[in-house]
Coordinates of C-alpha atoms in Angstrom, one line a residue:
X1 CA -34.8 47.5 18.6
X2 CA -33.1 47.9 15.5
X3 CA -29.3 47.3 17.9
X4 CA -30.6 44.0 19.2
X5 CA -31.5 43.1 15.9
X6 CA -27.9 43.8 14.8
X7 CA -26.0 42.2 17.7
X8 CA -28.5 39.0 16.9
X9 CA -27.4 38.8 13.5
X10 CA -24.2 39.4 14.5
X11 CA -24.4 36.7 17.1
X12 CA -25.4 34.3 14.5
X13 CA -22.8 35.2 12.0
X14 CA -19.8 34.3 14.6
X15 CA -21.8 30.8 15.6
X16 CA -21.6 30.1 11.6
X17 CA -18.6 30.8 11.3
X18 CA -17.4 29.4 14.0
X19 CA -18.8 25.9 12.6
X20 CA -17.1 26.4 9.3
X21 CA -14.1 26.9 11.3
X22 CA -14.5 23.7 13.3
X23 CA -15.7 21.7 9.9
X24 CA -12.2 22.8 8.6
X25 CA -10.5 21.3 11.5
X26 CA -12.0 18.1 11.2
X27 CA -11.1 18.4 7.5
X28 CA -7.5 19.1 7.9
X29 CA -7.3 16.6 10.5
X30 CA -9.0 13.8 8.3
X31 CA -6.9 15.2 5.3
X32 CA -3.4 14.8 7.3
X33 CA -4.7 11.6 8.8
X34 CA -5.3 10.4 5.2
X35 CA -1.9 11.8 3.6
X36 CA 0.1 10.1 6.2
X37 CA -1.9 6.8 5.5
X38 CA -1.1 7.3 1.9
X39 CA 2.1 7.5 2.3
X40 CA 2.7 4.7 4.6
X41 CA 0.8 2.4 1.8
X42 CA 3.1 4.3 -1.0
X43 CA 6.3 2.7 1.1
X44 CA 5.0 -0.8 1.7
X45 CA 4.2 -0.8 -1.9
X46 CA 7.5 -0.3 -3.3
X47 CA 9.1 -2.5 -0.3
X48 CA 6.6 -5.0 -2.2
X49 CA 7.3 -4.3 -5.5
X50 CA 11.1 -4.8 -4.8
X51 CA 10.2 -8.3 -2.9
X52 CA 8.7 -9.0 -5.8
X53 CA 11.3 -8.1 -8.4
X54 CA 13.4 -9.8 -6.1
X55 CA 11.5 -13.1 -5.7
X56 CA 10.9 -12.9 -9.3
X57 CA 14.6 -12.9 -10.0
X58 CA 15.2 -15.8 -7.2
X59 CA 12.0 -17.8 -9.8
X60 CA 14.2 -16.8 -13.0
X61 CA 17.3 -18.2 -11.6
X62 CA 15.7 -21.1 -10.0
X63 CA 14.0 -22.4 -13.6
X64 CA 17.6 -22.0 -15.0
X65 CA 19.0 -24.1 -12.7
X66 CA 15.7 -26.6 -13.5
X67 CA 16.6 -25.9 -17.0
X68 CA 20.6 -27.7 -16.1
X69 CA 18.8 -29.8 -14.1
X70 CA 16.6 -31.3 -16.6
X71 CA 19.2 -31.4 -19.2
X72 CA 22.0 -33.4 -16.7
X73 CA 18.8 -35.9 -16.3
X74 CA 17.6 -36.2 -19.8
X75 CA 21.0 -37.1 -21.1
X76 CA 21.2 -39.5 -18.0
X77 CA 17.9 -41.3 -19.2
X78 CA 16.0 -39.7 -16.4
X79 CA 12.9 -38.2 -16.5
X80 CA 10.7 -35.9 -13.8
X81 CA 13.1 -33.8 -12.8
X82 CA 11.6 -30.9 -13.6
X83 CA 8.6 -31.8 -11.8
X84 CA 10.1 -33.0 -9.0
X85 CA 11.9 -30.2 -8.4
X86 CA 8.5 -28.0 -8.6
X87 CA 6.7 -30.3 -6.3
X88 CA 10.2 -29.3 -3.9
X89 CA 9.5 -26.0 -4.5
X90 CA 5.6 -26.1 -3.5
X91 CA 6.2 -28.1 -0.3
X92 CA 9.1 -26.2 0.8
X93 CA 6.5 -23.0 0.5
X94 CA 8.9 -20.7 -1.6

């Protein structure tokens, strides 16, 4: 009596750990699953950030040229360049 009590405990010992092992699995899978979805958000992010640095630098030189603009007109007598030029800017969809 006292074997088959051994081989049941036994028994259930590999069936537990035999779910910890397949818990780990999904684990590792969900874990690699999630690095590699990191990462791919880590790259679009700094392809975005140097869109952004680069739009931003497009912005900077654009209100320069605004800032010619607007003086060429004002010494001309001319107003609403400036806006002009941003209501280009926001129907053009820059």
């Amino acid at each position: 009596m006292e074997l088959l009590d051994l081989q049941r405990a036994l028994q259930s010992e590999i069936r537990a750990k035999q779910q910890i092992s397949d818990e780990l699995s999904k684990i590792r899978s969900a874990y690699l699953t999630t690095k590699q979805r990191l990462e791919e958000s880590e790259f679009k992010m700094a392809e975005m950030s140097k869109d952004l640095e680069r739009k931003s630098d497009q912005n900077d030189e654009l209100r320069q040229k605004l800032g010619a603009m607007d003086y060429d007109t004002s010494t001309r007598n001319q107003s609403g360049g400036a806006a002009a030029f941003f209501h280009m800017l926001d129907n053009s969809g820059l």
